[in-house]
RNA sequence: GGAGGAGUGGCAGAGCGGUUGAAUGCAACGGUCUUGAAAACCGUCGUGGGUUUACGCCCACCGUGGGUUCGAAUCCCACCUCCUCCGCCA
């Protein structure tokens, strides 16, 4: 959400920032609307002031036993005009906030210009690539009989995976390792948040209203429709989305960023309790509506995956440094896993809606002979805070300021599993070595073999 | 699912339909006192918005949205949320 005052005072700057997002000049329309809104508002308020005055007089007249019917009639006559103006103000306000809520965040000056992901800029590389190429996780996992896409598809459709045995355990081991590292060494507080959230939470982090098609929604069962007994006995199909009759219109979280960031929604936090650092392990649900046909092989892009997420809430002055720190925290777990990675800064065309600046960490995948995203760390500054009204107060200060929020994967568990499988593959026997860091979580197992 | 209760400022908690934006307490801030601090005392102290060069003036906000009224925190309706008890349940 953008500050209309900022746009009023910095229309040129604002339009330049939107131009970097590939948008035309936004301020003329916004400012015209704003002016109209304020014009009507001022006239309405003048009328309200007059009404209040008259009403007060009526009260006085009546108290002293006089006849106030003339005044009462006059005020009653004003009501028609006032109602119209109220409607018009509300209308204009809604139009305005609709426009403002739909515009992306202003990017940092140090974000490189570029049209798409091909123009992202590599910042650093780490690790020795031991296998430049090799079988992908699908071949390896199916060879071991521990990754099963067909069975998952049977019950759930495309973009689901079923892991079993030591492969399932390794996924859990990654989760444990990531969380233990971030809570034990990086100062994050572990959180186990709700996975179903309301509209306003998703609005706060910026997924709504623009990106609803990327999400899964729990729909209320309509009375008389979608009943469990309406399952078609021949096909076994039903149109029912959920049986939770008491819970309606919730969304499955696409990332723990949503519940974690919303912890501070509607709050005024004392500055000395900042930074707040939260880490959570959660499933993530994404419809992948815009990715049809993309990454269809394997478990790289799923409707459901696990992720350990980091969220920081900081004072405005601290967010840039926190961004670097958070990215380093994500890199650390990859270092400990000895997985080769590179860190890039996303160019203007690839930076997400709510971010001012985003670092992606990409891990080397021998099966694809390329680096693929495994973490994304963004500084949203006050963009989300404004939307969710998350503020802070400094010691001794009276006024509040919006906090800055940051989020980053620490890291995506499914993709980390892919990276381990492919980078620790032993072509001699088709097995997968267990990374040193994961051994404590694998009961000391050295290697996954047939 | 059934039956009740409640939503007011940073927090707690009052509030006959007519200067109530809202008592009181706590917290916070400024000051007096003190070597310093505490205590005590005095004072300040909600948010958002419009307008003004400025002092200021004005408007809105007591869960949300409607309604009644000349006038609503206060009355009516709907909704949302939270709490308690019962039932069911991992």
Short mmCIF file of C-alpha atoms (C1' of nucleotides) in Angstrom, two decimals:
data_model
loop_
_atom_site.label_atom_id
_atom_site.label_comp_id
_atom_site.label_asym_id
_atom_site.label_seq_id
_atom_site.Cartn_x
_atom_site.Cartn_y
_atom_site.Cartn_z
CA UNK A 1 0.00 0.00 0.00
CA UNK A 2 1.36 3.37 -0.95
CA UNK A 3 1.20 6.54 1.04
CA UNK A 4 -0.99 9.01 -0.81
CA UNK A 5 0.89 11.85 0.85
CA UNK A 6 4.14 10.55 -0.54
CA UNK A 7 2.62 10.47 -4.01
CA UNK A 8 1.29 14.00 -3.61
CA UNK A 9 4.71 15.29 -2.66
CA UNK A 10 6.80 13.12 -4.96
CA UNK A 11 4.69 12.45 -8.01
CA UNK A 12 7.66 12.40 -10.36
CA UNK A 13 9.67 10.04 -8.20
CA UNK A 14 6.69 7.78 -7.81
CA UNK A 15 6.07 7.57 -11.54
CA UNK A 16 9.73 6.78 -12.12
CA UNK A 17 9.51 3.97 -9.59
CA UNK A 18 6.42 2.54 -11.28
CA UNK A 19 8.10 2.86 -14.67
CA UNK A 20 10.78 0.50 -13.38
CA UNK A 21 7.97 -1.97 -12.83
CA UNK A 22 6.92 -1.55 -16.43
CA UNK A 23 3.93 0.60 -15.55
CA UNK A 24 2.93 3.89 -17.12
CA UNK A 25 2.69 7.13 -15.15
CA UNK A 26 0.25 6.45 -12.33
CA UNK A 27 0.28 9.72 -10.45
CA UNK A 28 -1.89 11.86 -12.79
CA UNK A 29 -4.92 9.62 -12.41
CA UNK A 30 -4.29 9.06 -8.71
CA UNK A 31 -3.82 12.74 -7.95
CA UNK A 32 -6.87 13.76 -9.96
CA UNK A 33 -8.93 11.25 -8.03
CA UNK A 34 -7.38 12.39 -4.79
CA UNK A 35 -8.21 16.00 -5.53
CA UNK A 36 -11.79 15.16 -6.36
CA UNK A 37 -12.08 13.10 -3.19
CA UNK A 38 -10.73 15.85 -1.00
CA UNK A 39 -12.98 18.42 -2.65
CA UNK A 40 -16.12 16.47 -1.88
CA UNK A 41 -14.81 15.61 1.56
CA UNK A 42 -14.21 19.24 2.45
CA UNK A 43 -17.70 20.23 1.34
CA UNK A 44 -19.18 17.35 3.30
CA UNK A 45 -17.26 18.30 6.42
CA UNK A 46 -18.40 21.91 6.18
CA UNK A 47 -21.96 20.71 6.02
CA UNK A 48 -21.43 18.39 8.95
CA UNK A 49 -20.03 21.27 10.97
CA UNK A 50 -23.14 23.30 10.22
CA UNK A 51 -25.38 20.41 11.18
CA UNK A 52 -23.55 19.93 14.46
CA UNK A 53 -23.92 23.61 15.23
CA UNK A 54 -27.64 23.61 14.55
CA UNK A 55 -28.21 20.45 16.52
CA UNK A 56 -26.46 21.95 19.47
CA UNK A 57 -28.70 25.00 19.25
CA UNK A 58 -31.76 22.79 19.10
CA UNK A 59 -30.63 21.13 22.28
CA UNK A 60 -30.25 24.50 23.99
CA UNK A 61 -33.60 25.79 22.78
CA UNK A 62 -35.36 22.67 23.93
CA UNK A 63 -33.65 22.77 27.27
CA UNK A 64 -34.98 26.29 27.87
CA UNK A 65 -38.44 25.20 26.77
CA UNK A 66 -38.47 27.00 23.39
CA UNK A 67 -39.78 25.87 20.03
CA UNK A 68 -37.07 24.55 17.72
CA UNK A 69 -39.20 23.14 14.94
CA UNK A 70 -37.83 25.60 12.36
CA UNK A 71 -34.25 24.58 13.05
CA UNK A 72 -35.19 20.93 13.10
CA UNK A 73 -36.73 21.20 9.69
CA UNK A 74 -33.67 22.97 8.32
CA UNK A 75 -31.33 20.25 9.53
CA UNK A 76 -33.60 17.53 8.26
CA UNK A 77 -33.48 19.12 4.83
CA UNK A 78 -29.67 18.91 4.78
CA UNK A 79 -29.73 15.18 5.17
CA UNK A 80 -30.42 14.39 1.53
CA UNK A 81 -27.39 16.25 0.26
CA UNK A 82 -25.21 14.88 3.02
CA UNK A 83 -26.17 11.30 2.29
CA UNK A 84 -25.28 11.80 -1.36
CA UNK A 85 -21.92 13.30 -0.51
CA UNK A 86 -21.15 10.57 1.99
CA UNK A 87 -21.79 7.98 -0.68
CA UNK A 88 -19.64 9.84 -3.13
CA UNK A 89 -16.75 10.16 -0.65
CA UNK A 90 -16.91 6.50 0.18
CA UNK A 91 -16.95 5.66 -3.48
CA UNK A 92 -13.91 7.78 -4.24
CA UNK A 93 -12.05 6.44 -1.23
CA UNK A 94 -12.66 2.90 -2.34
CA UNK A 95 -11.51 3.66 -5.85
CA UNK A 96 -8.37 5.24 -4.51
CA UNK A 97 -7.39 2.51 -2.11
CA UNK A 98 -8.15 -0.05 -4.76
CA UNK A 99 -5.66 1.58 -7.10
CA UNK A 100 -3.05 2.06 -4.38
CA UNK A 101 -3.35 -1.51 -3.11
CA UNK A 102 -2.85 -2.86 -6.59
CA UNK A 103 0.43 -1.08 -7.27
CA UNK A 104 3.74 -2.81 -6.54
CA UNK A 105 6.34 -1.61 -4.09
CA UNK A 106 8.96 0.97 -4.94
CA UNK A 107 12.26 -0.76 -5.56
CA UNK A 108 15.54 0.18 -4.02
CA UNK A 109 17.90 2.35 -6.07
CA UNK A 110 20.49 -0.42 -6.04
CA UNK A 111 18.19 -2.91 -7.78
CA UNK A 112 19.54 -3.43 -11.29
CA UNK A 113 17.29 -2.61 -14.22
CA UNK A 114 16.19 -5.54 -16.33
CA UNK A 115 13.22 -7.04 -18.07
CA UNK A 116 13.18 -10.55 -16.68
CA UNK A 117 15.13 -13.19 -14.83
CA UNK A 118 17.82 -13.29 -17.52
CA UNK A 119 19.01 -9.91 -16.31
CA UNK A 120 19.42 -10.78 -12.66
CA UNK A 121 22.90 -10.09 -11.36
CA UNK A 122 25.09 -12.69 -9.70
CA UNK A 123 26.68 -11.45 -6.51
CA UNK A 124 28.68 -14.42 -5.29
CA UNK A 125 29.23 -18.10 -5.71
CA UNK A 126 30.09 -20.68 -3.11
CA UNK A 127 31.09 -24.31 -3.09
CA UNK A 128 32.81 -26.70 -5.35
CA UNK A 129 30.61 -28.31 -7.96
CA UNK A 130 31.51 -31.97 -7.79
CA UNK A 131 29.15 -33.26 -10.41
CA UNK A 132 28.48 -31.00 -13.35
CA UNK A 133 25.79 -33.28 -14.61
CA UNK A 134 24.05 -36.46 -13.63
CA UNK A 135 20.71 -38.17 -13.29
CA UNK A 136 17.99 -36.02 -11.82
CA UNK A 137 16.20 -36.66 -8.54
CA UNK A 138 13.36 -38.38 -10.36
CA UNK A 139 15.64 -41.01 -11.85
CA UNK A 140 17.58 -41.42 -8.62
CA UNK A 141 14.54 -41.47 -6.36
CA UNK A 142 12.55 -43.84 -8.50
CA UNK A 143 15.64 -46.00 -8.91
CA UNK A 144 15.76 -46.30 -5.15
CA UNK A 145 12.02 -46.84 -5.04
CA UNK A 146 11.66 -44.07 -2.49
CA UNK A 147 10.08 -41.29 -4.54
CA UNK A 148 6.73 -42.12 -6.07
CA UNK A 149 4.89 -39.69 -8.31
CA UNK A 150 2.35 -42.16 -9.68
CA UNK A 151 0.91 -43.09 -6.33
CA UNK A 152 0.71 -39.45 -5.36
CA UNK A 153 -1.05 -38.64 -8.65
CA UNK A 154 -3.50 -41.46 -8.07
CA UNK A 155 -4.90 -39.83 -4.96
CA UNK A 156 -4.11 -36.16 -5.53
CA UNK A 157 -3.36 -35.46 -9.18
CA UNK A 158 -0.39 -33.79 -10.76
CA UNK A 159 2.26 -31.90 -8.83
CA UNK A 160 2.24 -34.10 -5.75
CA UNK A 161 4.89 -36.46 -4.47
CA UNK A 162 4.98 -39.40 -2.14
CA UNK A 163 8.23 -40.06 -0.33
CA UNK A 164 8.91 -43.16 1.68
CA UNK A 165 11.44 -44.74 3.99
CA UNK A 166 14.77 -42.96 4.40
CA UNK A 167 13.78 -40.42 1.74
CA UNK A 168 10.81 -39.32 3.82
CA UNK A 169 13.05 -39.23 6.83
CA UNK A 170 15.65 -37.13 5.04
CA UNK A 171 13.00 -34.55 4.29
CA UNK A 172 12.21 -34.43 8.00
CA UNK A 173 15.91 -34.32 8.79
CA UNK A 174 16.30 -31.23 6.61
CA UNK A 175 13.46 -29.54 8.42
CA UNK A 176 14.99 -30.28 11.80
CA UNK A 177 18.42 -29.17 10.70
CA UNK A 178 17.19 -25.89 9.26
CA UNK A 179 15.07 -25.03 12.25
CA UNK A 180 17.72 -26.00 14.77
CA UNK A 181 20.25 -23.86 12.97
CA UNK A 182 18.09 -20.78 12.72
CA UNK A 183 16.76 -20.98 16.25
CA UNK A 184 19.96 -22.18 17.88
CA UNK A 185 22.55 -20.16 15.99
CA UNK A 186 20.77 -17.31 14.25
CA UNK A 187 18.50 -16.06 16.99
CA UNK A 188 15.15 -16.79 15.40
CA UNK A 189 12.17 -17.70 17.55
CA UNK A 190 10.46 -20.87 16.45
CA UNK A 191 6.79 -20.43 15.64
CA UNK A 192 4.16 -22.96 14.76
CA UNK A 193 1.51 -20.85 13.06
CA UNK A 194 -1.93 -21.48 11.60
CA UNK A 195 -1.93 -22.78 8.05
CA UNK A 196 -5.36 -21.43 7.22
CA UNK A 197 -5.64 -17.66 7.13
CA UNK A 198 -8.21 -15.02 6.42
CA UNK A 199 -8.38 -12.54 3.58
CA UNK A 200 -6.99 -9.73 5.62
CA UNK A 201 -3.79 -11.62 6.46
CA UNK A 202 -3.12 -12.21 2.79
CA UNK A 203 -3.96 -8.64 2.00
CA UNK A 204 -1.45 -7.59 4.60
CA UNK A 205 1.42 -9.43 3.00
CA UNK A 206 0.33 -8.47 -0.51
CA UNK A 207 -0.96 -11.75 -1.99
CA UNK A 208 -4.44 -10.26 -2.11
CA UNK A 209 -6.20 -8.73 -3.89
CA UNK A 210 -4.04 -9.22 -6.98
CA UNK A 211 -2.77 -12.78 -6.78
CA UNK A 212 -5.70 -14.84 -5.58
CA UNK A 213 -5.35 -17.20 -8.52
CA UNK A 214 -2.07 -18.49 -7.07
CA UNK A 215 -3.75 -19.62 -3.87
CA UNK A 216 -5.94 -22.44 -2.65
CA UNK A 217 -9.12 -21.43 -0.97
CA UNK A 218 -11.31 -23.28 1.49
CA UNK A 219 -14.84 -22.64 0.38
CA UNK A 220 -17.89 -22.77 2.52
CA UNK A 221 -20.13 -25.65 1.68
CA UNK A 222 -23.32 -24.29 0.23
CA UNK A 223 -26.50 -25.49 1.80
CA UNK A 224 -27.98 -28.34 -0.19
CA UNK A 225 -24.97 -28.54 -2.45
CA UNK A 226 -21.60 -30.22 -2.20
CA UNK A 227 -22.78 -32.64 0.42
CA UNK A 228 -20.63 -35.65 1.09
CA UNK A 229 -23.40 -37.93 -0.15
CA UNK A 230 -23.31 -36.21 -3.51
CA UNK A 231 -20.18 -38.07 -4.43
CA UNK A 232 -20.73 -39.66 -7.80
CA UNK A 233 -20.48 -43.37 -7.09
CA UNK A 234 -19.26 -44.18 -10.59
CA UNK A 235 -16.46 -41.66 -10.80
CA UNK A 236 -16.01 -41.16 -7.08
CA UNK A 237 -15.93 -37.44 -7.73
CA UNK A 238 -17.49 -34.64 -5.81
CA UNK A 239 -17.53 -30.91 -6.21
CA UNK A 240 -17.02 -30.43 -2.53
CA UNK A 241 -14.06 -28.36 -1.50
CA UNK A 242 -14.23 -28.80 2.23
CA UNK A 243 -16.48 -30.29 4.83
CA UNK A 244 -15.61 -27.75 7.44
CA UNK A 245 -19.04 -26.21 7.69
CA UNK A 246 -18.07 -24.04 10.63
CA UNK A 247 -15.06 -22.59 8.91
CA UNK A 248 -15.46 -20.72 5.72
CA UNK A 249 -13.59 -18.59 3.30
CA UNK A 250 -10.11 -19.29 4.55
CA UNK A 251 -7.02 -19.69 2.44
CA UNK A 252 -4.24 -22.20 2.64
CA UNK A 253 -1.00 -20.36 3.21
CA UNK A 254 1.33 -20.22 0.18
CA UNK A 255 4.23 -19.52 2.55
CA UNK A 256 4.74 -19.04 6.28
CA UNK A 257 5.63 -15.46 5.46
CA UNK A 258 1.89 -14.79 5.70
CA UNK A 259 1.21 -15.93 9.28
CA UNK A 260 4.66 -14.91 10.54
CA UNK A 261 4.51 -11.37 9.22
CA UNK A 262 0.94 -10.97 10.39
CA UNK A 263 2.04 -11.57 13.96
CA UNK A 264 2.69 -7.84 14.22
CA UNK A 265 -0.42 -6.76 12.31
CA UNK A 266 -2.40 -4.04 14.08
CA UNK A 267 0.30 -3.80 16.72
CA UNK A 268 2.37 -0.98 18.07
CA UNK A 269 5.62 -2.57 19.20
CA UNK A 270 8.26 -0.93 21.36
CA UNK A 271 11.41 -0.33 19.40
CA UNK A 272 13.56 -2.04 22.02
CA UNK A 273 11.77 -5.33 21.27
CA UNK A 274 13.07 -5.11 17.70
CA UNK A 275 14.32 -6.81 15.69
CA UNK A 276 11.84 -9.62 16.03
CA UNK A 277 12.97 -12.74 14.25
CA UNK A 278 10.58 -15.59 13.61
CA UNK A 279 11.19 -18.93 11.95
CA UNK A 280 8.58 -21.52 11.14
CA UNK A 281 8.36 -24.87 9.46
CA UNK A 282 5.14 -25.21 7.52
CA UNK A 283 3.64 -26.82 4.47
CA UNK A 284 3.04 -24.34 1.66
CA UNK A 285 0.22 -24.59 -0.85
CA UNK A 286 0.29 -23.06 -4.28
CA UNK A 287 -2.05 -23.51 -7.19
CA UNK A 288 0.75 -22.82 -9.69
CA UNK A 289 -1.94 -21.52 -11.98
CA UNK A 290 0.47 -19.44 -13.99
CA UNK A 291 3.04 -22.19 -14.33
CA UNK A 292 1.12 -24.68 -16.45
CA UNK A 293 3.55 -26.88 -18.29
CA UNK A 294 6.52 -25.49 -16.37
CA UNK A 295 8.76 -27.83 -14.37
CA UNK A 296 6.26 -30.65 -14.74
CA UNK A 297 8.86 -33.35 -14.16
CA UNK A 298 9.74 -34.21 -10.63
CA UNK A 299 9.08 -32.41 -7.38
CA UNK A 300 10.60 -29.06 -8.20
CA UNK A 301 7.23 -27.31 -8.49
CA UNK A 302 4.49 -28.81 -6.38
CA UNK A 303 1.08 -27.82 -5.12
CA UNK A 304 2.29 -28.68 -1.64
CA UNK A 305 5.79 -28.44 -0.24
CA UNK A 306 7.53 -27.86 3.06
CA UNK A 307 9.50 -24.78 3.80
CA UNK A 308 11.33 -23.28 6.73
CA UNK A 309 10.69 -19.57 6.59
CA UNK A 310 12.36 -16.65 8.30
CA UNK A 311 10.64 -13.34 8.99
CA UNK A 312 12.21 -10.28 10.56
CA UNK A 313 10.49 -7.18 11.83
CA UNK A 314 12.83 -4.24 12.23
CA UNK A 315 13.04 -0.51 12.69
CA UNK A 316 13.28 1.31 9.35
CA UNK A 317 16.96 2.11 9.87
CA UNK A 318 17.83 -1.54 10.38
CA UNK A 319 16.11 -3.32 7.53
CA UNK A 320 18.91 -3.08 4.96
CA UNK A 321 21.42 -4.66 7.34
CA UNK A 322 18.86 -7.25 8.41
CA UNK A 323 18.34 -8.16 4.78
CA UNK A 324 22.02 -9.02 4.40
CA UNK A 325 21.98 -10.92 7.68
CA UNK A 326 18.93 -12.94 6.74
CA UNK A 327 20.41 -13.87 3.39
CA UNK A 328 23.57 -14.98 5.16
CA UNK A 329 21.48 -17.16 7.47
CA UNK A 330 19.96 -18.91 4.49
CA UNK A 331 23.37 -19.32 2.88
CA UNK A 332 24.72 -20.81 6.09
CA UNK A 333 22.50 -23.86 5.99
CA UNK A 334 23.56 -24.54 2.41
CA UNK A 335 27.20 -24.18 3.40
CA UNK A 336 26.69 -26.65 6.20
CA UNK A 337 25.11 -29.04 3.74
CA UNK A 338 28.04 -28.39 1.41
CA UNK A 339 25.73 -27.63 -1.46
CA UNK A 340 27.18 -25.33 -4.14
CA UNK A 341 25.12 -22.20 -4.58
CA UNK A 342 25.18 -18.72 -5.94
CA UNK A 343 23.45 -15.61 -4.71
CA UNK A 344 21.88 -13.18 -7.10
CA UNK A 345 20.04 -9.91 -6.80
CA UNK A 346 16.84 -9.85 -8.77
CA UNK A 347 16.57 -7.20 -11.45
CA UNK A 348 13.67 -4.78 -11.58
CA UNK A 349 11.62 -6.98 -13.89
CA UNK A 350 11.89 -10.03 -11.65
CA UNK A 351 11.42 -8.44 -8.24
CA UNK A 352 8.17 -9.43 -6.57
CA UNK A 353 5.16 -7.20 -5.97
CA UNK A 354 5.80 -6.37 -2.32
CA UNK A 355 9.59 -6.28 -2.30
CA UNK A 356 11.94 -3.33 -2.55
CA UNK A 357 14.85 -5.68 -3.14
CA UNK A 358 15.22 -9.43 -3.35
CA UNK A 359 18.15 -11.80 -3.15
CA UNK A 360 17.66 -15.26 -4.55
CA UNK A 361 19.90 -18.10 -3.56
CA UNK A 362 20.21 -20.75 -6.23
CA UNK A 363 21.56 -24.20 -5.59
CA UNK A 364 23.41 -26.27 -8.15
CA UNK A 365 21.35 -29.14 -9.56
CA UNK A 366 23.42 -31.63 -11.57
CA UNK A 367 20.23 -33.15 -12.99
CA UNK A 368 19.39 -29.86 -14.62
CA UNK A 369 22.97 -28.74 -15.09
CA UNK A 370 22.05 -25.37 -13.71
CA UNK A 371 21.40 -23.35 -10.57
CA UNK A 372 17.81 -23.30 -9.33
CA UNK A 373 16.15 -21.09 -6.74
CA UNK A 374 16.12 -22.56 -3.25
CA UNK A 375 15.65 -19.39 -1.24
CA UNK A 376 14.34 -15.90 -1.78
CA UNK A 377 15.02 -13.12 0.71
CA UNK A 378 13.13 -9.86 0.39
CA UNK A 379 13.08 -6.55 2.14
CA UNK A 380 9.55 -5.20 1.93
CA UNK A 381 10.33 -2.12 4.02
CA UNK A 382 7.04 -0.52 5.13
CA UNK A 383 4.93 -1.87 2.26
CA UNK A 384 3.39 -4.74 4.19
CA UNK A 385 3.46 -2.87 7.49
CA UNK A 386 1.33 -0.13 5.99
CA UNK A 387 -1.16 -2.68 4.71
CA UNK A 388 -1.43 -4.44 8.06
CA UNK A 389 -0.96 -1.36 10.20
CA UNK A 390 2.12 -2.67 11.99
CA UNK A 391 3.82 0.15 13.81
CA UNK A 392 6.58 0.79 16.31
CA UNK A 393 7.26 3.41 18.92
CA UNK A 394 10.71 4.55 19.89
CA UNK A 395 11.59 5.15 23.49
CA UNK A 396 10.43 8.58 24.53
CA UNK A 397 8.81 9.28 21.17
CA UNK A 398 5.16 10.02 20.92
CA UNK A 399 4.54 9.29 17.30
CA UNK A 400 4.59 5.86 15.75
CA UNK A 401 6.30 4.72 12.58
CA UNK A 402 5.64 1.76 10.36
CA UNK A 403 8.01 -1.13 10.94
CA UNK A 404 9.93 -2.78 8.14
CA UNK A 405 9.31 -6.42 7.35
CA UNK A 406 11.56 -8.96 5.68
CA UNK A 407 11.06 -12.54 4.71
CA UNK A 408 13.27 -15.27 3.40
CA UNK A 409 13.27 -18.98 2.89
CA UNK A 410 15.62 -20.79 5.14
CA UNK A 411 15.29 -22.82 2.92
CA UNK A 412 12.75 -24.62 0.71
CA UNK A 413 12.76 -28.18 1.98
CA UNK A 414 11.62 -30.01 -1.17
CA UNK A 415 14.20 -28.30 -3.28
CA UNK A 416 16.87 -28.87 -0.68
CA UNK A 417 16.04 -32.55 -0.81
CA UNK A 418 16.40 -32.50 -4.58
CA UNK A 419 19.74 -30.78 -4.23
CA UNK A 420 21.01 -33.34 -1.73
CA UNK A 421 19.82 -36.24 -3.85
CA UNK A 422 21.47 -34.97 -6.98
CA UNK A 423 24.67 -33.62 -5.45
CA UNK A 424 25.26 -36.58 -3.14
CA UNK A 425 24.41 -39.20 -5.74
CA UNK A 426 26.82 -42.12 -5.99
CA UNK A 427 26.77 -43.46 -9.51
CA UNK A 428 28.63 -46.56 -8.38
CA UNK A 429 25.56 -48.00 -6.68
CA UNK A 430 22.76 -45.54 -7.41
CA UNK A 431 22.62 -44.51 -3.76
CA UNK A 432 22.65 -41.13 -2.06
CA UNK A 433 25.20 -40.19 0.59
CA UNK A 434 23.82 -38.53 3.70
CA UNK A 435 25.37 -35.06 4.19
CA UNK A 436 27.46 -34.76 7.34
CA UNK A 437 25.12 -32.16 8.80
CA UNK A 438 22.10 -34.44 8.46
CA UNK A 439 23.60 -37.58 9.97
CA UNK A 440 22.50 -36.76 13.52
CA UNK A 441 18.97 -36.49 12.23
CA UNK A 442 19.18 -39.72 10.23
CA UNK A 443 20.03 -42.02 13.10
CA UNK A 444 23.61 -42.06 11.93
CA UNK A 445 22.75 -43.44 8.50
CA UNK A 446 25.65 -42.92 6.06
CA UNK A 447 24.00 -43.59 2.79
CA UNK A 448 20.60 -44.27 1.28
CA UNK A 449 20.83 -47.34 -0.92
CA UNK A 450 18.51 -49.81 -2.58
"C1'" G B 1 -24.03 -28.11 17.16
"C1'" G B 2 -26.89 -25.93 21.80
"C1'" A B 3 -27.16 -21.97 25.76
"C1'" G B 4 -25.37 -17.57 27.71
"C1'" G B 5 -21.82 -13.16 28.11
"C1'" A B 6 -18.69 -9.42 26.05
"C1'" G B 7 -16.32 -6.07 22.32
"C1'" U B 8 -14.70 1.80 24.56
"C1'" G B 9 -7.89 5.31 24.22
"C1'" G B 10 -0.85 1.89 24.84
"C1'" C B 11 -3.29 -1.33 28.83
"C1'" A B 12 -7.23 -1.77 32.63
"C1'" G B 13 -12.03 0.14 33.22
"C1'" A B 14 -16.60 3.98 33.74
"C1'" G B 15 -20.11 6.06 30.58
"C1'" C B 16 -29.18 9.34 32.22
"C1'" G B 17 -29.92 10.17 23.53
"C1'" G B 18 -27.90 16.72 23.82
"C1'" U B 19 -20.17 20.89 24.78
"C1'" U B 20 -18.51 13.06 26.30
"C1'" G B 21 -13.25 12.64 22.31
"C1'" A B 22 -15.03 10.24 26.29
"C1'" A B 23 -14.55 9.81 34.02
"C1'" U B 24 -10.91 7.03 36.84
"C1'" G B 25 -6.46 4.00 37.43
"C1'" C B 26 -1.85 2.19 35.33
"C1'" A B 27 1.84 3.14 31.79
"C1'" A B 28 4.38 7.18 29.14
"C1'" C B 29 6.36 12.25 28.81
"C1'" G B 30 7.80 17.29 31.02
"C1'" G B 31 8.71 19.68 35.70
"C1'" U B 32 9.39 20.58 41.30
"C1'" C B 33 12.04 18.20 45.21
"C1'" U B 34 16.95 15.14 45.55
"C1'" U B 35 24.21 14.48 45.26
"C1'" G B 36 21.59 10.75 42.09
"C1'" A B 37 17.37 7.64 42.06
"C1'" A B 38 12.76 6.20 44.21
"C1'" A B 39 8.50 8.20 46.54
"C1'" A B 40 5.45 12.47 46.65
"C1'" C B 41 3.42 16.63 44.18
"C1'" C B 42 2.23 19.78 39.60
"C1'" G B 43 1.44 19.55 34.43
"C1'" U B 44 0.97 17.02 29.51
"C1'" C B 45 -0.90 12.76 27.32
"C1'" G B 46 -5.92 8.67 21.78
"C1'" U B 47 -6.04 7.84 16.31
"C1'" G B 48 -6.97 9.11 11.34
"C1'" G B 49 -8.32 12.92 7.96
"C1'" G B 50 -9.49 17.93 5.75
"C1'" U B 51 -7.95 23.02 5.72
"C1'" U B 52 -4.19 26.90 6.77
"C1'" U B 53 2.49 30.04 5.35
"C1'" A B 54 1.49 29.55 10.48
"C1'" C B 55 -1.22 29.91 15.52
"C1'" G B 56 -5.38 27.40 14.69
"C1'" C B 57 -10.11 25.82 12.89
"C1'" C B 58 -13.01 21.76 11.33
"C1'" C B 59 -14.58 16.47 10.38
"C1'" A B 60 -14.66 11.37 11.52
"C1'" C B 61 -13.64 7.35 14.79
"C1'" C B 62 -16.17 3.79 21.27
"C1'" G B 63 -15.83 -4.38 16.93
"C1'" U B 64 -18.05 -3.81 11.45
"C1'" G B 65 -22.14 -2.32 8.41
"C1'" G B 66 -27.06 -0.48 8.20
"C1'" G B 67 -31.31 2.03 10.68
"C1'" U B 68 -34.21 5.44 14.12
"C1'" U B 69 -33.43 10.82 15.56
"C1'" C B 70 -32.73 17.74 14.68
"C1'" G B 71 -28.76 15.06 17.52
"C1'" A B 72 -26.21 8.12 18.91
"C1'" A B 73 -20.50 5.34 22.49
"C1'" U B 74 -25.62 5.41 24.53
"C1'" C B 75 -31.85 3.01 21.15
"C1'" C B 76 -33.05 -0.85 16.95
"C1'" C B 77 -31.35 -4.58 13.15
"C1'" A B 78 -27.68 -7.58 10.78
"C1'" C B 79 -22.87 -9.35 10.68
"C1'" C B 80 -17.91 -10.32 12.66
"C1'" U B 81 -14.79 -11.55 16.67
"C1'" C B 82 -13.64 -13.16 21.52
"C1'" C B 83 -14.98 -15.54 26.27
"C1'" U B 84 -17.84 -19.14 29.48
"C1'" C B 85 -20.80 -23.65 30.01
"C1'" C B 86 -22.81 -28.15 27.61
"C1'" G B 87 -22.31 -31.68 23.50
"C1'" C B 88 -18.97 -33.80 19.85
"C1'" C B 89 -13.92 -34.58 18.63
"C1'" A B 90 -7.60 -35.12 17.13
#
